[in-house]
DNA sequence: ACGCTATACATCGCGGCCGATGTATGGGCA
DNA sequence: TGCCCATACATCGGCCGCGATGTATAGCGT
């Protein structure tokens, strides 16, 4: 539970009811180029969420091909989505894949102050002096590495971090509820 | 099998023999700030690799605390590492986490042409016109989105992609074996 | 009439990840 | 002396991801 996939399902269904196959296409469009979604992962996930009462299924016979199961988010599902967005696990903040998924649905948190708080958690993580390579405790800079590939990791990570920090600052400033 | 974790184990052991606990510290330093490594994931992975004949274990009694198992890469392990570096799965190319792990050990591929081929696969992936959001089939640009958070995803991804493509071009040019 | 592809859902079994928990030992500190 | 922490390894159970495979229908080309 609390996986990227479940968040995406809840997030997409928050906009509009969908059947599983359409849900799959949307998730594939969102993150499929990085991590494909297998149907054998999606359908069990839908079942889990249904069993937990987070979404409801309404069978729609013979629409085009096989009978569709149109999935609708329940009030509990909406509640759960907001909770997962407002109180993300640490991994949702640190892992870029999970973070992007969260960002894709963060607008469903209607409270701007809560949105800003989440962005600030990511910002705090990016401002930690963490590297991929160390000399004892001291994080190494790209220039200090001989290996060109490892130098690449730091170069790319630094560019990403700079761009994201700039975006975070700008977005936090534009959120009216961002006052600490 | 063929997981990020196994690649990291093989990669670190290719430099020098290590015991599990030290291996864990090194993997944590490398990728732990993004995805922590649980001991209950590491030790089974070591066992798997040992059973597959990729590494050998030598018990070193009462060094500091509990008896250590010093792990050494076998010739088959070295072979397997090279194979995983030279012929990465698609996910190793597309998923940044896995890609970074691969990059961290790519120097163990002694053939510069093979290294360049791997970099070119990543470059080809980055040059695909893939987005996170579409209007039908057409990838949307950041400016076309209303949602500020989704705009952020594209802004950040674009900055990363630019920086990485620049680095890839520069590094490919400096690899003498990079001639097509 | 035949085969291919897309739509739409589903199950099974393997295997990996992980939190919880256990077992030792040695060093520091109060 | 008592306690915590770091070192060092290990197992267990549950959940999740996923490739393989199955079932059915509708549309299209040949």
Coordinates of C-alpha atoms (C1' of nucleotides) in Angstrom, one line a residue:
Chain A
X1 CA 0.0 0.0 0.0
X2 CA 0.9 3.7 -0.3
X3 CA 2.5 3.0 -3.6
X4 CA 3.0 5.3 -6.6
X5 CA 0.5 3.3 -8.6
X6 CA -2.3 3.6 -6.0
X7 CA -1.7 7.4 -5.8
X8 CA -2.0 7.7 -9.5
X9 CA -5.3 5.7 -9.6
X10 CA -6.8 7.8 -6.8
X11 CA -5.5 11.0 -8.5
X12 CA -6.9 10.3 -11.9
X13 CA -10.2 9.1 -10.5
X14 CA -10.5 12.3 -8.5
X15 CA -10.9 14.2 -11.8
X16 CA -13.4 11.8 -13.4
X17 CA -14.7 8.2 -13.3
X18 CA -12.8 5.9 -15.5
X19 CA -12.6 2.2 -16.4
X20 CA -9.4 0.3 -15.8
X21 CA -8.2 0.2 -19.4
X22 CA -8.5 4.0 -19.8
X23 CA -6.8 4.4 -16.4
X24 CA -3.9 2.3 -17.6
X25 CA -3.5 4.5 -20.7
X26 CA -3.4 7.6 -18.6
X27 CA -0.9 6.2 -16.1
X28 CA 1.2 5.0 -19.0
X29 CA 1.2 8.5 -20.5
X30 CA 2.2 10.0 -17.2
X31 CA 5.0 7.7 -16.1
X32 CA 5.1 4.9 -18.6
X33 CA 8.2 6.1 -20.4
X34 CA 10.2 5.8 -17.2
X35 CA 8.4 2.8 -15.6
X36 CA 5.8 0.9 -17.6
X37 CA 2.6 -0.2 -15.8
X38 CA 1.8 -3.9 -16.2
X39 CA -1.9 -4.8 -16.3
X40 CA -1.2 -7.5 -13.8
X41 CA -0.2 -4.8 -11.4
X42 CA -3.0 -2.4 -12.2
X43 CA -6.0 -4.7 -11.8
X44 CA -5.0 -6.1 -8.4
X45 CA -4.3 -2.5 -7.2
X46 CA -7.8 -1.5 -8.3
X47 CA -9.2 -4.5 -6.3
X48 CA -7.2 -3.5 -3.2
X49 CA -8.5 0.1 -3.4
X50 CA -12.1 -1.2 -3.9
X51 CA -11.9 -3.6 -1.0
X52 CA -10.6 -0.7 1.1
X53 CA -13.7 1.2 0.1
X54 CA -11.8 3.9 -1.6
X55 CA -13.4 3.4 -5.0
X56 CA -16.7 1.9 -6.3
X57 CA -17.2 -0.2 -9.4
X58 CA -20.2 0.0 -11.7
X59 CA -20.4 -2.6 -14.5
X60 CA -21.3 -1.1 -17.9
X61 CA -22.3 -4.0 -20.1
X62 CA -21.1 -4.3 -23.7
X63 CA -20.0 -0.8 -24.4
X64 CA -17.4 -1.5 -27.2
X65 CA -15.9 -4.8 -26.5
X66 CA -15.8 -6.6 -23.1
X67 CA -18.0 -5.2 -20.4
X68 CA -16.4 -2.2 -18.7
X69 CA -16.1 -1.6 -15.0
X70 CA -16.4 2.1 -14.5
X71 CA -14.5 3.2 -11.4
X72 CA -15.6 6.1 -9.2
X73 CA -13.8 7.6 -6.2
X74 CA -15.8 7.3 -3.0
X75 CA -15.8 10.1 -0.4
X76 CA -13.4 8.0 1.6
X77 CA -11.2 7.7 -1.4
X78 CA -11.1 11.4 -1.8
X79 CA -10.2 11.7 1.8
X80 CA -7.5 9.1 1.5
X81 CA -6.0 10.9 -1.6
X82 CA -5.8 14.2 0.3
X83 CA -4.2 12.4 3.2
X84 CA -1.6 10.8 0.9
X85 CA -0.9 14.2 -0.7
X86 CA -0.7 16.1 2.5
X87 CA 1.3 13.6 4.5
X88 CA 3.6 11.9 2.0
X89 CA 6.0 9.2 3.2
X90 CA 9.7 10.1 3.2
X91 CA 10.2 8.1 0.0
X92 CA 7.6 10.2 -1.8
X93 CA 9.8 13.2 -1.1
X94 CA 13.2 11.7 -1.8
X95 CA 12.6 9.5 -4.8
X96 CA 12.1 11.6 -7.9
X97 CA 9.7 9.1 -9.5
X98 CA 7.4 9.1 -6.6
X99 CA 7.8 12.8 -6.1
X100 CA 6.8 13.5 -9.7
X101 CA 3.7 11.4 -9.3
X102 CA 2.8 13.2 -6.1
X103 CA 3.3 16.6 -7.9
X104 CA 1.1 15.5 -10.7
X105 CA -1.8 15.3 -8.3
X106 CA -0.9 17.9 -5.7
X107 CA -3.5 20.3 -7.1
X108 CA -6.2 18.0 -5.5
X109 CA -5.1 19.3 -2.2
X110 CA -7.4 22.3 -2.1
X111 CA -5.5 24.0 0.8
X112 CA -2.7 26.2 -0.6
X113 CA -0.9 26.2 2.8
X114 CA -0.9 22.4 2.8
X115 CA 0.5 22.4 -0.8
X116 CA 3.2 24.8 0.2
X117 CA 4.1 22.7 3.2
X118 CA 4.7 19.7 0.9
X119 CA 6.8 21.8 -1.4
X120 CA 8.9 22.9 1.6
X121 CA 9.6 19.3 2.6
X122 CA 11.0 18.7 -0.9
X123 CA 13.0 21.9 -0.7
X124 CA 14.4 20.9 2.7
X125 CA 15.5 17.5 1.3
X126 CA 17.2 19.2 -1.7
X127 CA 19.1 21.6 0.6
X128 CA 20.6 18.7 2.6
X129 CA 24.3 18.5 1.8
X130 CA 23.9 15.0 0.4
X131 CA 26.0 13.6 -2.4
X132 CA 26.5 10.3 -4.0
X133 CA 30.2 10.1 -3.1
X134 CA 32.1 10.9 0.0
X135 CA 35.6 11.3 1.4
X136 CA 34.8 10.1 4.9
X137 CA 31.9 12.3 5.9
X138 CA 32.6 15.1 3.4
X139 CA 30.5 15.1 0.3
X140 CA 32.6 15.2 -2.8
X141 CA 32.1 17.7 -5.7
X142 CA 32.1 16.7 -9.3
X143 CA 35.5 18.3 -9.8
X144 CA 37.1 16.0 -7.2
X145 CA 36.2 12.8 -9.0
X146 CA 38.4 11.1 -11.6
X147 CA 35.7 8.8 -12.9
X148 CA 33.9 10.7 -15.8
X149 CA 30.7 8.7 -15.3
X150 CA 30.5 9.5 -11.6
X151 CA 31.3 13.1 -12.4
X152 CA 28.3 12.9 -14.7
X153 CA 26.0 11.8 -11.9
X154 CA 27.0 14.8 -9.8
X155 CA 26.8 17.2 -12.7
X156 CA 23.3 16.1 -13.7
X157 CA 22.1 15.9 -10.1
X158 CA 23.4 19.4 -9.4
X159 CA 21.6 20.8 -12.5
X160 CA 18.4 19.1 -11.5
X161 CA 18.6 20.3 -8.0
X162 CA 19.3 23.9 -9.0
X163 CA 16.4 24.0 -11.5
X164 CA 14.1 22.4 -9.0
X165 CA 15.1 24.7 -6.1
X166 CA 14.5 27.7 -8.3
X167 CA 11.1 26.4 -9.3
X168 CA 10.2 25.6 -5.7
X169 CA 11.1 29.1 -4.6
X170 CA 9.1 30.7 -7.3
X171 CA 6.1 28.5 -6.8
X172 CA 6.2 28.9 -3.0
X173 CA 6.2 32.7 -3.5
X174 CA 3.2 32.6 -5.8
X175 CA 1.1 30.4 -3.4
X176 CA -0.8 32.9 -1.3
X177 CA -1.0 30.4 1.6
X178 CA 2.8 30.0 1.7
X179 CA 3.4 32.3 4.6
X180 CA 5.1 30.2 7.3
Chain B
X1 CA 17.3 -10.7 -10.4
X2 CA 18.9 -7.9 -12.4
X3 CA 18.0 -5.4 -9.8
X4 CA 19.7 -2.1 -8.9
X5 CA 20.9 -3.6 -5.6
X6 CA 22.6 -6.6 -7.2
X7 CA 24.4 -4.3 -9.6
X8 CA 25.6 -2.1 -6.8
X9 CA 26.9 -5.2 -4.9
X10 CA 28.8 -6.5 -7.9
X11 CA 30.1 -3.1 -8.7
X12 CA 31.5 -2.3 -5.2
X13 CA 33.0 -5.8 -4.9
X14 CA 34.7 -5.4 -8.2
X15 CA 36.9 -2.7 -6.6
X16 CA 37.7 -4.6 -3.5
X17 CA 36.4 -7.5 -1.2
X18 CA 34.1 -6.3 1.5
X19 CA 31.9 -7.7 4.2
X20 CA 28.1 -7.2 4.1
X21 CA 27.9 -4.4 6.7
X22 CA 30.5 -2.3 4.9
X23 CA 28.8 -3.0 1.6
X24 CA 25.6 -1.7 3.1
X25 CA 27.3 1.5 4.3
X26 CA 28.7 2.1 0.8
X27 CA 25.4 1.5 -0.9
X28 CA 23.7 3.8 1.6
X29 CA 26.2 6.5 0.8
X30 CA 25.6 6.0 -2.9
X31 CA 21.8 5.9 -3.2
X32 CA 20.5 5.8 0.4
X33 CA 19.4 9.4 0.4
X34 CA 17.0 8.6 -2.4
X35 CA 16.1 5.0 -1.6
X36 CA 17.4 3.5 1.7
X37 CA 18.7 -0.1 1.7
X38 CA 17.2 -2.4 4.3
X39 CA 19.5 -5.1 5.7
X40 CA 16.7 -7.6 5.1
X41 CA 17.0 -6.8 1.4
X42 CA 20.8 -6.8 1.3
X43 CA 21.6 -10.1 3.0
X44 CA 19.2 -12.2 0.9
X45 CA 20.6 -10.5 -2.2
X46 CA 24.1 -11.5 -1.2
X47 CA 22.9 -15.0 -0.7
X48 CA 21.4 -15.1 -4.2
X49 CA 24.6 -13.9 -5.8
X50 CA 26.6 -16.4 -3.8
X51 CA 24.3 -19.2 -4.8
X52 CA 24.7 -18.1 -8.4
X53 CA 28.5 -18.4 -8.0
X54 CA 29.0 -14.7 -8.6
X55 CA 30.7 -14.1 -5.3
X56 CA 32.6 -16.1 -2.7
X57 CA 32.3 -15.8 1.1
X58 CA 35.2 -16.2 3.5
X59 CA 34.5 -16.2 7.2
X60 CA 36.8 -14.0 9.2
X61 CA 36.3 -14.8 12.9
X62 CA 36.0 -12.3 15.7
X63 CA 37.5 -9.2 14.0
X64 CA 35.7 -6.5 15.9
X65 CA 32.3 -7.8 16.9
X66 CA 30.4 -10.6 15.2
X67 CA 32.3 -12.8 12.8
X68 CA 32.6 -11.1 9.4
X69 CA 31.9 -12.7 6.0
X70 CA 34.3 -11.2 3.6
X71 CA 32.8 -11.2 0.1
X72 CA 34.9 -11.5 -3.0
X73 CA 33.8 -11.3 -6.6
X74 CA 34.5 -14.5 -8.6
X75 CA 35.6 -14.4 -12.2
X76 CA 32.0 -15.3 -13.1
X77 CA 30.8 -12.4 -11.0
X78 CA 33.2 -10.0 -12.9
X79 CA 31.8 -11.4 -16.1
X80 CA 28.2 -11.0 -15.0
X81 CA 28.9 -7.4 -13.9
X82 CA 30.4 -6.6 -17.3
X83 CA 27.3 -8.1 -19.0
X84 CA 24.9 -6.2 -16.9
X85 CA 26.8 -3.0 -17.7
X86 CA 27.1 -3.6 -21.4
X87 CA 23.6 -4.9 -22.0
X88 CA 21.4 -3.1 -19.5
X89 CA 17.6 -3.7 -19.5
X90 CA 15.4 -1.0 -20.8
X91 CA 14.5 0.0 -17.3
X92 CA 18.1 0.6 -16.5
X93 CA 18.2 3.2 -19.2
X94 CA 14.8 4.9 -18.6
X95 CA 14.6 5.0 -14.8
X96 CA 16.9 7.7 -13.4
X97 CA 17.6 5.8 -10.2
X98 CA 18.7 2.7 -12.0
X99 CA 20.6 4.7 -14.6
X100 CA 22.6 6.5 -12.0
X101 CA 23.5 3.2 -10.3
X102 CA 24.6 1.9 -13.7
X103 CA 26.7 5.1 -14.3
X104 CA 28.3 4.7 -10.9
X105 CA 29.9 1.5 -12.1
X106 CA 30.2 2.0 -15.8
X107 CA 34.0 2.5 -15.5
X108 CA 34.2 -1.3 -14.8
X109 CA 33.4 -1.8 -18.5
X110 CA 37.0 -1.6 -19.8
X111 CA 36.0 -1.2 -23.4
X112 CA 35.5 2.5 -24.2
X113 CA 33.4 1.7 -27.3
X114 CA 31.0 -0.4 -25.1
X115 CA 30.8 2.5 -22.6
X116 CA 30.0 4.9 -25.4
X117 CA 27.3 2.5 -26.7
X118 CA 25.6 2.5 -23.4
X119 CA 25.7 6.3 -23.2
X120 CA 24.2 6.5 -26.6
X121 CA 21.3 4.4 -25.6
X122 CA 20.5 6.9 -22.8
X123 CA 20.9 9.7 -25.2
X124 CA 18.5 8.2 -27.6
X125 CA 16.0 7.8 -24.8
X126 CA 16.3 11.4 -23.8
X127 CA 15.8 12.5 -27.4
X128 CA 12.5 10.7 -27.8
X129 CA 9.7 13.3 -27.8
X130 CA 8.2 12.0 -24.6
X131 CA 6.4 14.1 -22.1
X132 CA 4.3 13.4 -19.0
X133 CA 1.2 15.1 -20.4
X134 CA -0.4 15.0 -23.8
X135 CA -3.1 16.5 -25.9
X136 CA -4.1 13.4 -27.8
X137 CA -0.8 12.3 -29.2
X138 CA 1.0 15.6 -29.0
X139 CA 3.3 16.1 -26.0
X140 CA 2.4 19.3 -24.1
X141 CA 4.9 22.0 -23.2
X142 CA 5.2 23.5 -19.7
X143 CA 3.6 26.7 -20.9
X144 CA 0.5 25.0 -22.1
X145 CA -0.4 23.7 -18.6
X146 CA -2.5 25.5 -16.1
X147 CA -1.6 23.4 -13.1
X148 CA 1.6 24.9 -11.6
X149 CA 2.7 21.6 -10.1
X150 CA 2.5 19.8 -13.4
X151 CA 4.2 22.7 -15.0
X152 CA 7.0 22.2 -12.4
X153 CA 7.4 18.5 -13.5
X154 CA 8.0 19.6 -17.1
X155 CA 10.3 22.5 -16.1
X156 CA 12.4 20.3 -13.9
X157 CA 12.5 17.4 -16.4
X158 CA 13.5 19.7 -19.2
X159 CA 16.3 21.2 -17.2
X160 CA 17.6 17.7 -16.3
X161 CA 17.3 16.5 -19.8
X162 CA 19.2 19.5 -21.2
X163 CA 22.0 19.1 -18.6
X164 CA 22.3 15.4 -19.2
X165 CA 22.3 15.7 -23.0
X166 CA 25.1 18.2 -22.8
X167 CA 27.1 16.0 -20.5
X168 CA 26.5 13.0 -22.7
X169 CA 27.6 14.8 -25.8
X170 CA 30.7 16.0 -24.1
X171 CA 31.6 12.7 -22.6
X172 CA 31.0 10.8 -25.8
X173 CA 33.3 13.2 -27.6
X174 CA 36.0 12.6 -25.1
X175 CA 35.8 8.8 -25.3
X176 CA 38.3 7.8 -27.9
X177 CA 36.3 4.6 -28.7
X178 CA 33.1 6.5 -29.4
X179 CA 33.4 6.5 -33.2
X180 CA 30.2 4.9 -34.5
Chain C
dA1 C1' -13.7 -16.8 -44.2
dC2 C1' -9.5 -15.8 -41.9
dG3 C1' -6.3 -13.5 -39.2
dC4 C1' -4.7 -9.5 -37.0
dT5 C1' -5.2 -5.8 -33.8
dA6 C1' -7.4 -3.2 -30.2
dT7 C1' -10.5 -3.2 -26.4
dA8 C1' -11.3 -4.9 -21.7
dC9 C1' -10.7 -7.7 -17.9
dA10 C1' -8.7 -11.4 -15.1
dT11 C1' -5.6 -15.1 -12.6
dC12 C1' -1.5 -17.6 -11.2
dG13 C1' 3.0 -18.1 -9.5
dC14 C1' 7.6 -16.6 -8.8
dG15 C1' 10.4 -13.6 -6.7
dG16 C1' 12.0 -9.3 -4.6
dC17 C1' 11.4 -5.7 -1.0
dC18 C1' 10.8 -4.6 3.7
dG19 C1' 9.4 -4.0 8.6
dA20 C1' 9.8 -6.6 12.7
dT21 C1' 12.5 -9.3 15.3
dG22 C1' 16.4 -12.0 17.1
dT23 C1' 21.4 -13.0 18.4
dA24 C1' 26.0 -11.8 19.6
dT25 C1' 30.0 -8.8 20.9
dG26 C1' 32.7 -4.8 22.3
dG27 C1' 33.3 0.1 23.6
dG28 C1' 31.9 4.4 25.8
dC29 C1' 29.9 6.7 29.6
dA30 C1' 27.7 7.8 33.9
Chain D
dT1 C1' 27.6 -2.0 37.5
dG2 C1' 24.2 -0.9 34.1
dC3 C1' 22.9 0.8 29.8
dC4 C1' 23.0 2.3 25.2
dC5 C1' 25.0 2.2 20.8
dA6 C1' 27.6 0.4 17.0
dT7 C1' 29.1 -3.6 14.7
dA8 C1' 27.7 -7.8 12.2
dC9 C1' 24.7 -11.2 10.6
dA10 C1' 20.3 -13.6 10.0
dT11 C1' 15.1 -15.2 9.5
dC12 C1' 10.2 -14.7 8.8
dG13 C1' 5.8 -13.3 6.9
dG14 C1' 3.3 -10.4 4.1
dC15 C1' 2.7 -7.5 0.4
dC16 C1' 3.6 -5.9 -4.2
dG17 C1' 5.4 -6.2 -9.1
dC18 C1' 5.2 -8.6 -13.1
dG19 C1' 5.7 -11.9 -17.0
dA20 C1' 2.9 -15.5 -18.8
dT21 C1' -1.4 -16.8 -20.0
dG22 C1' -6.4 -16.9 -20.7
dT23 C1' -11.1 -15.1 -22.3
dA24 C1' -14.2 -12.4 -25.2
dT25 C1' -15.8 -9.0 -28.5
dA26 C1' -15.6 -5.7 -32.4
dG27 C1' -13.5 -3.8 -36.4
dC28 C1' -10.6 -3.9 -40.5
dG29 C1' -8.2 -5.5 -44.3
dT30 C1' -7.5 -9.2 -47.9

